[in-house]
Amino acid sequence: MPEKRRLQVYNTLTHQKENFIPLLESEQAEFVGMYSCGPTVYRSPTIGNYRAFFTADLIRNVLKYICGYPVKAVMNLTDVGHLTDDGDHGEDKLEKGAKREGISAREVAKKYEEEFFNGLEKMHIERFDVMPKATDHIQQQIEMIQALEEKGYTYTIPNDGIYMDSSKVREYGKLMGPNYKKRIENLNAGERVEMGGKKNATDFALWKFSPTQEKRQMERDSPRGIGFPGWHIECSAMSSEYLGKRFDLHHGGADHITVHHPNEIAQSESAFGYDEKHPRVNYRVHNQFLQVDGGKMGKSLGNAYTLEDLEAKGYSPLDLRYFYFMAQYANFQNFTRDALDQAKSTRKNLQKKIEKAVKELSLDPNSFSLPTTLQDLIKELPTQETTILAIDEALKDDFNTPKLIALLPTLVNSPTIEQLKVVLWLDQYILKIWLFEDNTPSSSEISEIPAEIMDLANQRATAKAEKNYTLADELRNQIQEKGYDIKDIPGGFEIKKV
Ligand code: AMP
Ligand code: ZN
């Protein structure tokens, strides 16, 4: 029996691909702990954000189902403290959302939390084991700030906040790369940085005081004054609350490499202590950004697409899920309508081939009993089934999904029963693009539906997402009166002429 292949992960901390050796192999840990920086719930998540959520899902699934580890995965929801400006100025994003929508900050958080959870379901992203909210963990954040104060890492700027003195932090900014010291020096020497009362450009707020003449919607009392926590402290406080002072893997988008994560590391390692052999987190993993039409995605550019935008154009969220598999998480990925069309038609072709094979072999895929891990599936299959080893190799090669999906054509062209079993397993635990049931309408079916009916159907989907069921029923009646039937299916709806 060959030795089990190890998972390899690109570690931003060491700037290289490394063997993943979890704490449970060397210490008393009971699980592989992973933390992922989740959404700020002040607006609809974009397809850029979903790339980050998809990556967290992929990492968790590989650790759990490919490597067979017991995993505890945490993804936070930021509902206070994330300011519009990374330099600790500007407005709280939740309060900005409240002004925009004419509702309270709390209502904004509730609305977009629901939308986020709905989106996860549509994208077949299983909920993470713990999904804590910053506002439910203010006390833990206050305690951590107090610990940092006691250790002498902080200073106060009157009428502004409590700040972390980054010059006192050993190796502050090490995540930024081998020349991080030079980068920090340059930042501190820069003239363009608005310092306020900060001692160093890289210092950051742990607690912001509420302005005396103004009541902030999200403010809380603390021993040091009314206000709200800085954004970074929530991730230190909640990750240690659920995963302990040391854990295995921390994930987030690449934008966090320069500010949020260096600050999170500075707070945690200063509060809990660490040494070179025992960093607080061994593997720091970052997904690179999704771009649109070769450039940045932005609300002002009109290309910050949401899942609903794509659904309205006739795509299933699972087409987008397949699209994400087409690039490796650590590389930029370019979103274009052509690329999404390609994802959609590839998925459809795979479904058709599987449907044909299932018929030819007179199989009932529902009757297959599948083990949970790939290792157990390997034990059940004949030794000549080598694609399964290639799947293991692709995913353990730093979650190389393009390599993985390149294996699919071989697996679905005139497959054996064993090969179909492998595809079914893969679809159940990793791909989750529902290759064995084709519920999504084809583009020709969509184009037969008049624009007026599609418009009513999309309005109904929005009404349902907003839980306005009376309006949703009314819209269904209007669709029926015009001679069409609408049915809800996983990931969207199906319309037929009656
Ligand atoms: P936010 O809601 O802005 O706090 O972001 C949630 C997650 O999405 C974070 O991990 C970000 O780093 C990530 N993210 C934001 N924009 C993109 C993008 N265009 N591509 C990939 N990840 C992104
Ligand atoms: Zn975070």
Short mmCIF file of C-alpha atoms and ligand atoms in Angstrom, two decimals:
data_model
loop_
_atom_site.label_atom_id
_atom_site.label_comp_id
_atom_site.label_asym_id
_atom_site.label_seq_id
_atom_site.Cartn_x
_atom_site.Cartn_y
_atom_site.Cartn_z
CA MET A 1 0.00 0.00 0.00
CA PRO A 2 1.64 3.32 -1.04
CA GLU A 3 2.01 5.91 1.68
CA LYS A 4 -0.92 8.33 1.82
CA ARG A 5 -0.25 11.49 -0.18
CA ARG A 6 -0.09 14.65 1.90
CA LEU A 7 -2.11 17.77 1.20
CA GLN A 8 0.08 20.63 0.00
CA VAL A 9 -0.97 24.20 0.68
CA TYR A 10 0.47 27.54 -0.43
CA ASN A 11 1.18 29.33 2.83
CA THR A 12 1.21 33.14 2.60
CA LEU A 13 3.17 33.19 5.86
CA THR A 14 6.17 31.36 4.42
CA HIS A 15 5.53 32.25 0.76
CA GLN A 16 5.78 28.66 -0.38
CA LYS A 17 3.83 25.50 -0.95
CA GLU A 18 4.13 23.26 2.11
CA ASN A 19 3.00 19.91 3.43
CA PHE A 20 -0.07 20.39 5.56
CA ILE A 21 0.67 18.91 8.97
CA PRO A 22 -2.26 19.55 11.30
CA LEU A 23 -1.85 20.15 15.02
CA LEU A 24 -3.75 16.98 15.79
CA GLU A 25 -0.80 14.94 14.53
CA SER A 26 1.63 16.38 17.02
CA GLU A 27 -0.45 17.79 19.87
CA GLN A 28 -3.58 17.14 21.83
CA ALA A 29 -5.81 18.85 19.26
CA GLU A 30 -9.12 17.11 18.59
CA PHE A 31 -9.86 18.60 15.22
CA VAL A 32 -8.37 20.49 12.31
CA GLY A 33 -9.37 24.07 13.04
CA MET A 34 -10.03 26.51 10.22
CA TYR A 35 -11.30 30.08 10.29
CA SER A 36 -12.45 32.03 7.26
CA CYS A 37 -13.13 35.77 7.09
CA GLY A 38 -16.76 35.97 6.04
CA PRO A 39 -19.06 38.70 4.75
CA THR A 40 -19.69 42.20 6.00
CA VAL A 41 -23.48 42.11 5.96
CA TYR A 42 -24.27 45.61 4.69
CA ARG A 43 -25.07 44.86 1.06
CA SER A 44 -25.66 41.95 -1.33
CA PRO A 45 -22.58 39.75 -1.67
CA THR A 46 -20.98 40.02 -5.10
CA ILE A 47 -19.73 37.12 -7.20
CA GLY A 48 -16.26 38.24 -6.00
CA ASN A 49 -17.30 37.56 -2.39
CA TYR A 50 -18.75 34.23 -3.46
CA ARG A 51 -15.35 33.24 -4.81
CA ALA A 52 -14.05 33.63 -1.24
CA PHE A 53 -16.96 31.63 0.23
CA PHE A 54 -16.48 28.99 -2.47
CA THR A 55 -12.78 28.73 -1.56
CA ALA A 56 -13.58 28.31 2.14
CA ASP A 57 -16.05 25.56 1.21
CA LEU A 58 -13.47 23.86 -1.03
CA ILE A 59 -10.76 23.91 1.66
CA ARG A 60 -13.16 22.56 4.28
CA ASN A 61 -14.42 19.80 1.95
CA VAL A 62 -10.91 18.72 0.94
CA LEU A 63 -9.78 18.57 4.57
CA LYS A 64 -12.89 16.62 5.53
CA TYR A 65 -13.69 14.35 2.63
CA ILE A 66 -10.40 14.00 0.72
CA CYS A 67 -8.02 13.98 3.69
CA GLY A 68 -10.53 12.49 6.13
CA TYR A 69 -9.74 14.85 9.04
CA PRO A 70 -12.24 15.75 11.72
CA VAL A 71 -12.71 19.44 10.91
CA LYS A 72 -14.12 22.38 12.84
CA ALA A 73 -14.72 25.25 10.43
CA VAL A 74 -15.67 28.76 11.49
CA MET A 75 -16.80 31.63 9.26
CA ASN A 76 -17.64 34.95 10.88
CA LEU A 77 -20.26 37.53 9.93
CA THR A 78 -19.13 41.14 10.36
CA ASP A 79 -22.05 43.25 11.55
CA VAL A 80 -20.20 46.06 13.32
CA GLY A 81 -16.92 47.94 13.15
CA HIS A 82 -15.93 47.52 9.48
CA LEU A 83 -15.29 51.10 8.42
CA THR A 84 -15.49 52.34 4.85
CA ASP A 85 -11.80 53.23 5.08
CA ASP A 86 -9.04 50.79 6.04
CA GLY A 87 -7.18 53.63 7.78
CA ASP A 88 -9.77 53.69 10.62
CA HIS A 89 -11.60 56.73 9.33
CA GLY A 90 -14.95 56.89 7.59
CA GLU A 91 -18.29 55.42 8.48
CA ASP A 92 -19.31 52.03 9.82
CA LYS A 93 -20.42 50.10 6.72
CA LEU A 94 -23.59 48.93 8.48
CA GLU A 95 -24.58 52.49 9.34
CA LYS A 96 -23.85 53.52 5.77
CA GLY A 97 -26.18 50.71 4.61
CA ALA A 98 -28.82 51.95 7.06
CA LYS A 99 -28.73 55.47 5.60
CA ARG A 100 -28.85 54.10 2.05
CA GLU A 101 -31.92 51.97 2.72
CA GLY A 102 -33.74 54.11 5.29
CA ILE A 103 -33.82 51.30 7.87
CA SER A 104 -31.82 50.65 11.05
CA ALA A 105 -28.31 49.17 11.05
CA ARG A 106 -29.68 46.10 12.84
CA GLU A 107 -32.30 45.64 10.08
CA VAL A 108 -29.60 46.00 7.43
CA ALA A 109 -27.57 43.25 9.11
CA LYS A 110 -30.61 40.97 9.35
CA LYS A 111 -31.59 41.52 5.72
CA TYR A 112 -28.13 40.75 4.32
CA GLU A 113 -27.45 37.88 6.71
CA GLU A 114 -30.55 36.20 5.30
CA GLU A 115 -29.46 36.94 1.77
CA PHE A 116 -26.00 35.53 2.48
CA PHE A 117 -27.39 32.29 3.95
CA ASN A 118 -29.79 31.97 1.00
CA GLY A 119 -26.85 32.45 -1.35
CA LEU A 120 -24.83 29.74 0.41
CA GLU A 121 -27.72 27.35 -0.06
CA LYS A 122 -28.06 28.22 -3.73
CA MET A 123 -24.32 27.68 -4.21
CA HIS A 124 -24.45 24.34 -2.38
CA ILE A 125 -22.07 25.65 0.26
CA GLU A 126 -22.81 23.69 3.40
CA ARG A 127 -23.00 25.90 6.49
CA PHE A 128 -19.77 26.08 8.47
CA ASP A 129 -19.75 24.54 11.95
CA VAL A 130 -19.81 27.92 13.70
CA MET A 131 -20.91 31.16 12.04
CA PRO A 132 -20.49 33.76 14.78
CA LYS A 133 -21.50 37.40 14.55
CA ALA A 134 -19.28 40.22 15.80
CA THR A 135 -22.14 41.87 17.73
CA ASP A 136 -22.64 38.67 19.75
CA HIS A 137 -18.99 38.72 20.86
CA ILE A 138 -18.40 42.28 22.05
CA GLN A 139 -17.43 41.13 25.54
CA GLN A 140 -14.72 38.79 24.19
CA GLN A 141 -13.38 41.66 22.08
CA ILE A 142 -13.33 44.01 25.07
CA GLU A 143 -11.44 41.41 27.11
CA MET A 144 -8.87 40.96 24.40
CA ILE A 145 -8.35 44.72 24.13
CA GLN A 146 -7.87 44.82 27.92
CA ALA A 147 -5.24 42.05 27.69
CA LEU A 148 -3.39 44.07 25.03
CA GLU A 149 -3.63 47.21 27.18
CA GLU A 150 -2.20 45.34 30.17
CA LYS A 151 0.73 44.13 28.06
CA GLY A 152 1.46 47.71 26.99
CA TYR A 153 0.65 47.44 23.29
CA THR A 154 -1.97 50.18 23.15
CA TYR A 155 -2.41 53.94 23.42
CA THR A 156 -5.44 56.19 23.43
CA ILE A 157 -6.21 59.04 21.08
CA PRO A 158 -8.69 61.26 22.95
CA ASN A 159 -12.12 61.52 21.28
CA ASP A 160 -11.05 58.91 18.75
CA GLY A 161 -10.18 55.48 20.10
CA ILE A 162 -7.81 52.92 21.58
CA TYR A 163 -5.06 52.07 19.11
CA MET A 164 -2.60 49.23 18.72
CA ASP A 165 1.01 50.42 18.57
CA SER A 166 2.33 48.36 15.66
CA SER A 167 5.94 49.42 16.36
CA LYS A 168 5.81 47.32 19.55
CA VAL A 169 4.67 44.21 17.68
CA ARG A 170 7.41 41.73 16.87
CA GLU A 171 7.55 41.15 13.09
CA TYR A 172 4.52 43.35 12.40
CA GLY A 173 3.46 42.85 8.76
CA LYS A 174 5.41 39.61 8.13
CA LEU A 175 2.51 38.35 6.01
CA MET A 176 3.31 40.97 3.36
CA GLY A 177 6.38 39.10 2.12
CA PRO A 178 10.14 38.78 2.62
CA ASN A 179 10.67 42.54 2.24
CA TYR A 180 7.89 43.46 4.68
CA LYS A 181 10.17 45.57 6.89
CA LYS A 182 11.00 47.85 3.95
CA ARG A 183 7.32 48.11 3.05
CA ILE A 184 6.38 49.11 6.58
CA GLU A 185 9.24 51.66 6.68
CA ASN A 186 8.01 53.13 3.40
CA LEU A 187 4.47 53.30 4.72
CA ASN A 188 5.61 55.06 7.85
CA ALA A 189 7.75 57.48 5.85
CA GLY A 190 4.91 58.18 3.41
CA GLU A 191 3.40 61.62 3.37
CA ARG A 192 0.06 60.68 1.92
CA VAL A 193 -1.16 58.72 4.93
CA GLU A 194 -3.64 60.59 7.05
CA MET A 195 -2.26 59.98 10.55
CA GLY A 196 -4.88 61.59 12.78
CA GLY A 197 -3.21 61.13 16.16
CA LYS A 198 -1.61 57.81 15.23
CA LYS A 199 2.04 57.21 16.14
CA ASN A 200 2.74 55.00 13.13
CA ALA A 201 0.92 54.70 9.82
CA THR A 202 0.35 50.99 10.44
CA ASP A 203 -1.24 51.46 13.90
CA PHE A 204 -4.91 50.57 13.94
CA ALA A 205 -8.04 50.99 16.05
CA LEU A 206 -9.02 48.38 18.60
CA TRP A 207 -11.93 50.40 19.94
CA LYS A 208 -13.49 53.53 18.45
CA PHE A 209 -15.18 56.01 20.80
CA SER A 210 -18.58 57.32 19.79
CA PRO A 211 -18.50 61.04 18.98
CA THR A 212 -19.79 62.93 22.05
CA GLN A 213 -22.38 64.90 20.08
CA GLU A 214 -23.66 61.94 18.06
CA LYS A 215 -25.19 58.57 18.93
CA ARG A 216 -23.88 55.68 16.85
CA GLN A 217 -26.46 52.98 16.12
CA MET A 218 -24.05 50.13 16.84
CA GLU A 219 -22.38 51.57 19.94
CA ARG A 220 -21.82 49.63 23.18
CA ASP A 221 -20.58 50.47 26.61
CA SER A 222 -17.07 49.40 27.61
CA PRO A 223 -14.82 50.10 30.63
CA ARG A 224 -12.94 52.61 28.44
CA GLY A 225 -15.95 54.44 27.01
CA ILE A 226 -18.96 54.08 24.74
CA GLY A 227 -18.12 53.05 21.22
CA PHE A 228 -17.64 50.01 19.05
CA PRO A 229 -14.81 47.59 18.33
CA GLY A 230 -12.38 48.01 15.45
CA TRP A 231 -12.94 45.54 12.65
CA HIS A 232 -9.83 43.37 13.07
CA ILE A 233 -10.32 42.47 16.74
CA GLU A 234 -13.48 40.42 16.04
CA CYS A 235 -11.53 37.85 14.04
CA SER A 236 -8.90 37.44 16.79
CA ALA A 237 -11.56 37.19 19.51
CA MET A 238 -13.92 34.83 17.70
CA SER A 239 -11.27 32.53 16.26
CA SER A 240 -9.72 32.01 19.70
CA GLU A 241 -13.18 31.57 21.26
CA TYR A 242 -14.07 28.67 18.96
CA LEU A 243 -10.74 27.23 17.84
CA GLY A 244 -8.38 28.00 20.69
CA LYS A 245 -5.23 30.11 20.94
CA ARG A 246 -3.54 28.08 18.24
CA PHE A 247 -5.19 26.45 15.27
CA ASP A 248 -4.36 25.15 11.81
CA LEU A 249 -5.58 27.35 8.98
CA HIS A 250 -6.89 30.89 8.48
CA HIS A 251 -8.39 31.84 5.12
CA GLY A 252 -9.58 35.05 3.49
CA GLY A 253 -9.42 37.03 0.26
CA ALA A 254 -6.06 38.39 -0.96
CA ASP A 255 -7.09 41.96 -0.07
CA HIS A 256 -6.56 40.97 3.57
CA ILE A 257 -2.83 40.28 3.12
CA THR A 258 -1.85 43.91 3.66
CA VAL A 259 -4.11 45.23 6.44
CA HIS A 260 -6.73 43.01 8.04
CA HIS A 261 -4.62 39.89 8.49
CA PRO A 262 -1.35 41.55 9.59
CA ASN A 263 -3.48 43.34 12.19
CA GLU A 264 -5.26 40.16 13.22
CA ILE A 265 -1.88 38.41 13.61
CA ALA A 266 -0.46 41.36 15.58
CA GLN A 267 -3.35 41.35 18.06
CA SER A 268 -3.50 37.60 18.53
CA GLU A 269 0.22 36.90 18.75
CA SER A 270 0.75 39.87 21.09
CA ALA A 271 -2.12 38.77 23.34
CA PHE A 272 -1.43 35.03 23.36
CA GLY A 273 2.32 34.93 22.69
CA TYR A 274 4.05 32.76 20.11
CA ASP A 275 7.44 31.57 18.97
CA GLU A 276 8.82 30.73 15.53
CA LYS A 277 8.13 27.03 15.93
CA HIS A 278 4.62 27.66 17.20
CA PRO A 279 2.92 30.48 15.32
CA ARG A 280 -0.67 31.09 16.29
CA VAL A 281 -1.86 29.76 12.95
CA ASN A 282 0.37 27.50 10.87
CA TYR A 283 -1.22 28.01 7.44
CA ARG A 284 -2.45 31.34 6.12
CA VAL A 285 -4.34 30.81 2.87
CA HIS A 286 -5.64 33.54 0.57
CA ASN A 287 -7.84 33.32 -2.49
CA GLN A 288 -6.93 35.73 -5.24
CA PHE A 289 -9.52 38.17 -6.59
CA LEU A 290 -12.22 37.64 -9.14
CA GLN A 291 -12.05 40.27 -11.84
CA VAL A 292 -14.74 41.18 -14.33
CA ASP A 293 -14.00 41.61 -18.04
CA GLY A 294 -10.30 41.79 -17.23
CA GLY A 295 -10.54 44.58 -14.68
CA LYS A 296 -11.64 45.52 -11.21
CA MET A 297 -15.16 44.84 -10.11
CA GLY A 298 -17.02 47.75 -8.59
CA LYS A 299 -20.49 49.08 -7.87
CA SER A 300 -19.67 52.30 -9.72
CA LEU A 301 -18.54 50.28 -12.75
CA GLY A 302 -21.88 48.46 -12.78
CA ASN A 303 -20.17 45.05 -12.87
CA ALA A 304 -20.38 44.01 -9.22
CA TYR A 305 -22.77 41.20 -10.12
CA THR A 306 -24.80 39.40 -7.50
CA LEU A 307 -26.17 35.86 -7.71
CA GLU A 308 -29.60 37.32 -8.45
CA ASP A 309 -28.19 39.29 -11.42
CA LEU A 310 -26.92 36.05 -12.92
CA GLU A 311 -30.13 34.17 -12.17
CA ALA A 312 -32.10 36.91 -13.91
CA LYS A 313 -29.93 36.29 -16.98
CA GLY A 314 -30.92 32.61 -16.95
CA TYR A 315 -27.90 31.06 -15.19
CA SER A 316 -28.07 28.64 -12.31
CA PRO A 317 -25.86 29.43 -9.29
CA LEU A 318 -24.39 25.99 -9.99
CA ASP A 319 -23.10 27.24 -13.36
CA LEU A 320 -21.21 29.85 -11.34
CA ARG A 321 -20.03 27.13 -8.97
CA TYR A 322 -18.62 25.18 -11.92
CA PHE A 323 -17.04 28.40 -13.23
CA TYR A 324 -15.12 28.82 -9.94
CA PHE A 325 -13.67 25.32 -10.35
CA MET A 326 -12.16 26.43 -13.69
CA ALA A 327 -9.39 28.49 -12.00
CA GLN A 328 -7.11 27.68 -9.13
CA TYR A 329 -8.11 29.70 -6.06
CA ALA A 330 -4.68 31.35 -5.68
CA ASN A 331 -4.77 32.87 -9.19
CA PHE A 332 -6.81 35.78 -10.43
CA GLN A 333 -9.95 34.60 -12.20
CA ASN A 334 -11.57 36.62 -14.95
CA PHE A 335 -15.35 36.63 -15.10
CA THR A 336 -16.91 37.15 -18.52
CA ARG A 337 -20.31 36.15 -19.87
CA ASP A 338 -18.48 33.88 -22.37
CA ALA A 339 -16.67 32.07 -19.55
CA LEU A 340 -19.93 31.61 -17.66
CA ASP A 341 -21.63 30.36 -20.84
CA GLN A 342 -18.78 27.89 -21.22
CA ALA A 343 -19.24 26.71 -17.63
CA LYS A 344 -22.95 26.34 -18.20
CA SER A 345 -22.64 24.32 -21.41
CA THR A 346 -19.87 22.10 -19.99
CA ARG A 347 -22.03 21.31 -17.00
CA LYS A 348 -24.97 20.55 -19.28
CA ASN A 349 -22.84 18.24 -21.48
CA LEU A 350 -21.54 16.38 -18.45
CA GLN A 351 -25.10 15.92 -17.22
CA LYS A 352 -26.21 14.61 -20.64
CA LYS A 353 -23.36 12.11 -20.85
CA ILE A 354 -24.08 10.85 -17.36
CA GLU A 355 -27.80 10.57 -18.10
CA LYS A 356 -27.01 8.49 -21.20
CA ALA A 357 -24.57 6.23 -19.32
CA VAL A 358 -27.00 5.72 -16.47
CA LYS A 359 -29.66 4.61 -18.99
CA GLU A 360 -27.28 2.33 -20.90
CA LEU A 361 -26.09 0.64 -17.74
CA SER A 362 -29.67 0.54 -16.34
CA LEU A 363 -28.45 2.01 -13.09
CA ASP A 364 -30.24 3.72 -10.28
CA PRO A 365 -27.67 6.16 -8.85
CA ASN A 366 -29.85 6.55 -5.75
CA SER A 367 -29.18 2.93 -4.89
CA PHE A 368 -25.40 3.48 -4.63
CA SER A 369 -24.21 3.62 -1.07
CA LEU A 370 -21.29 5.99 -0.82
CA PRO A 371 -18.65 6.24 1.89
CA THR A 372 -17.86 9.70 3.24
CA THR A 373 -14.17 9.87 2.47
CA LEU A 374 -12.21 9.32 -0.71
CA GLN A 375 -9.89 6.92 1.11
CA ASP A 376 -12.82 4.64 1.91
CA LEU A 377 -14.05 4.84 -1.66
CA ILE A 378 -10.56 3.83 -2.88
CA LYS A 379 -10.76 0.73 -0.67
CA GLU A 380 -14.09 -0.24 -2.24
CA LEU A 381 -13.02 0.08 -5.86
CA PRO A 382 -10.96 -2.21 -8.08
CA THR A 383 -7.27 -1.29 -8.20
CA GLN A 384 -7.36 -0.47 -11.94
CA GLU A 385 -9.57 2.57 -11.27
CA THR A 386 -6.70 5.05 -11.44
CA THR A 387 -8.67 8.28 -11.99
CA ILE A 388 -9.53 8.24 -8.32
CA LEU A 389 -5.84 8.58 -7.45
CA ALA A 390 -5.61 11.45 -9.92
CA ILE A 391 -8.52 13.17 -8.12
CA ASP A 392 -6.69 12.76 -4.82
CA GLU A 393 -3.51 14.13 -6.38
CA ALA A 394 -5.21 17.17 -7.99
CA LEU A 395 -7.02 18.31 -4.86
CA LYS A 396 -4.03 17.71 -2.60
CA ASP A 397 -1.90 19.79 -4.95
CA ASP A 398 -2.95 23.07 -3.33
CA PHE A 399 -6.64 22.55 -4.19
CA ASN A 400 -5.94 22.39 -7.92
CA THR A 401 -9.48 22.45 -9.29
CA PRO A 402 -8.58 22.97 -13.00
CA LYS A 403 -6.61 19.71 -12.74
CA LEU A 404 -9.63 18.09 -11.11
CA ILE A 405 -12.20 19.08 -13.70
CA ALA A 406 -9.82 18.09 -16.52
CA LEU A 407 -10.40 14.52 -15.29
CA LEU A 408 -14.17 14.65 -15.77
CA PRO A 409 -14.36 13.96 -19.54
CA THR A 410 -12.43 10.68 -19.09
CA LEU A 411 -14.74 9.71 -16.27
CA VAL A 412 -18.02 10.36 -18.09
CA ASN A 413 -17.25 9.18 -21.66
CA SER A 414 -18.58 5.61 -21.76
CA PRO A 415 -17.98 5.10 -18.06
CA THR A 416 -17.89 1.83 -16.16
CA ILE A 417 -20.11 1.42 -13.10
CA GLU A 418 -17.06 2.10 -10.90
CA GLN A 419 -16.30 5.31 -12.75
CA LEU A 420 -19.88 6.48 -12.36
CA LYS A 421 -19.62 5.74 -8.68
CA VAL A 422 -16.51 7.94 -8.50
CA VAL A 423 -18.30 10.79 -10.28
CA LEU A 424 -21.29 10.45 -8.00
CA TRP A 425 -19.03 10.57 -4.93
CA LEU A 426 -17.18 13.58 -6.31
CA ASP A 427 -20.43 15.38 -7.07
CA GLN A 428 -21.84 14.63 -3.65
CA TYR A 429 -18.86 15.80 -1.59
CA ILE A 430 -16.73 18.18 -3.69
CA LEU A 431 -18.26 19.38 -6.96
CA LYS A 432 -21.86 19.68 -5.82
CA ILE A 433 -22.99 20.81 -9.25
CA TRP A 434 -25.70 18.15 -9.43
CA LEU A 435 -24.40 16.19 -12.38
CA PHE A 436 -26.94 13.41 -11.88
CA GLU A 437 -30.08 15.49 -11.98
CA ASP A 438 -30.66 18.04 -14.62
CA ASN A 439 -33.10 20.52 -13.23
CA THR A 440 -31.91 23.67 -14.83
CA PRO A 441 -33.72 24.97 -17.89
CA SER A 442 -31.69 24.92 -21.09
CA SER A 443 -31.03 28.23 -22.83
CA SER A 444 -33.45 27.26 -25.62
CA GLU A 445 -36.17 26.65 -23.06
CA ILE A 446 -35.43 30.03 -21.52
CA SER A 447 -35.52 31.86 -24.83
CA GLU A 448 -38.99 30.45 -25.59
CA ILE A 449 -40.33 32.29 -22.56
CA PRO A 450 -41.35 35.86 -23.39
CA ALA A 451 -39.40 38.63 -21.67
CA GLU A 452 -42.58 39.82 -19.95
CA ILE A 453 -43.01 36.42 -18.23
CA MET A 454 -39.30 36.21 -17.30
CA ASP A 455 -39.63 39.66 -15.80
CA LEU A 456 -42.60 38.57 -13.63
CA ALA A 457 -40.71 35.41 -12.63
CA ASN A 458 -37.67 37.42 -11.57
CA GLN A 459 -39.84 39.83 -9.59
CA ARG A 460 -41.38 36.79 -7.89
CA ALA A 461 -37.90 35.40 -7.05
CA THR A 462 -36.98 38.75 -5.48
CA ALA A 463 -40.28 38.84 -3.53
CA LYS A 464 -39.59 35.32 -2.25
CA ALA A 465 -36.04 36.22 -1.25
CA GLU A 466 -37.50 39.14 0.70
CA LYS A 467 -40.08 36.77 2.23
CA ASN A 468 -42.92 38.77 0.70
CA TYR A 469 -45.00 35.68 -0.02
CA THR A 470 -48.25 37.57 -0.72
CA LEU A 471 -46.56 39.43 -3.57
CA ALA A 472 -44.86 36.21 -4.73
CA ASP A 473 -48.27 34.45 -4.93
CA GLU A 474 -49.80 37.39 -6.74
CA LEU A 475 -46.98 37.29 -9.31
CA ARG A 476 -47.44 33.53 -9.74
CA ASN A 477 -51.15 34.15 -10.48
CA GLN A 478 -50.25 36.77 -13.07
CA ILE A 479 -47.84 34.30 -14.72
CA GLN A 480 -50.54 31.61 -14.76
CA GLU A 481 -53.15 33.98 -16.16
CA LYS A 482 -50.80 34.58 -19.07
CA GLY A 483 -50.68 30.84 -19.80
CA TYR A 484 -47.43 29.77 -18.07
CA ASP A 485 -46.65 27.57 -15.11
CA ILE A 486 -43.77 28.33 -12.75
CA LYS A 487 -42.12 25.74 -10.51
CA ASP A 488 -39.34 26.21 -7.95
CA ILE A 489 -36.34 23.95 -8.45
CA PRO A 490 -32.98 23.79 -6.63
CA GLY A 491 -31.08 26.94 -7.52
CA GLY A 492 -33.91 28.75 -9.32
CA PHE A 493 -37.21 28.25 -11.13
CA GLU A 494 -38.57 26.54 -14.19
CA ILE A 495 -41.26 28.00 -16.44
CA LYS A 496 -43.39 26.00 -18.86
CA LYS A 497 -46.15 26.98 -21.27
CA VAL A 498 -49.38 25.25 -20.27
P1 AMP B 1 -16.46 41.55 2.68
O1 AMP B 1 -17.95 41.25 2.65
O2 AMP B 1 -16.09 42.74 1.88
O3 AMP B 1 -15.97 41.64 4.11
O4 AMP B 1 -15.71 40.32 1.98
C1 AMP B 1 -15.98 38.96 2.23
C2 AMP B 1 -14.86 38.10 1.66
O5 AMP B 1 -14.80 38.27 0.22
C3 AMP B 1 -13.46 38.46 2.17
O6 AMP B 1 -12.73 37.27 2.46
C4 AMP B 1 -12.84 39.23 1.01
O7 AMP B 1 -11.44 39.14 1.02
C5 AMP B 1 -13.45 38.50 -0.19
N1 AMP B 1 -13.50 39.26 -1.45
C6 AMP B 1 -13.95 40.53 -1.64
N2 AMP B 1 -13.92 40.87 -2.95
C7 AMP B 1 -13.44 39.78 -3.63
C8 AMP B 1 -13.16 39.49 -5.02
N3 AMP B 1 -13.39 40.39 -5.99
N4 AMP B 1 -12.67 38.27 -5.34
C9 AMP B 1 -12.45 37.34 -4.38
N5 AMP B 1 -12.67 37.54 -3.06
C10 AMP B 1 -13.18 38.75 -2.67
ZN ZN B 2 -11.30 38.54 9.42
#
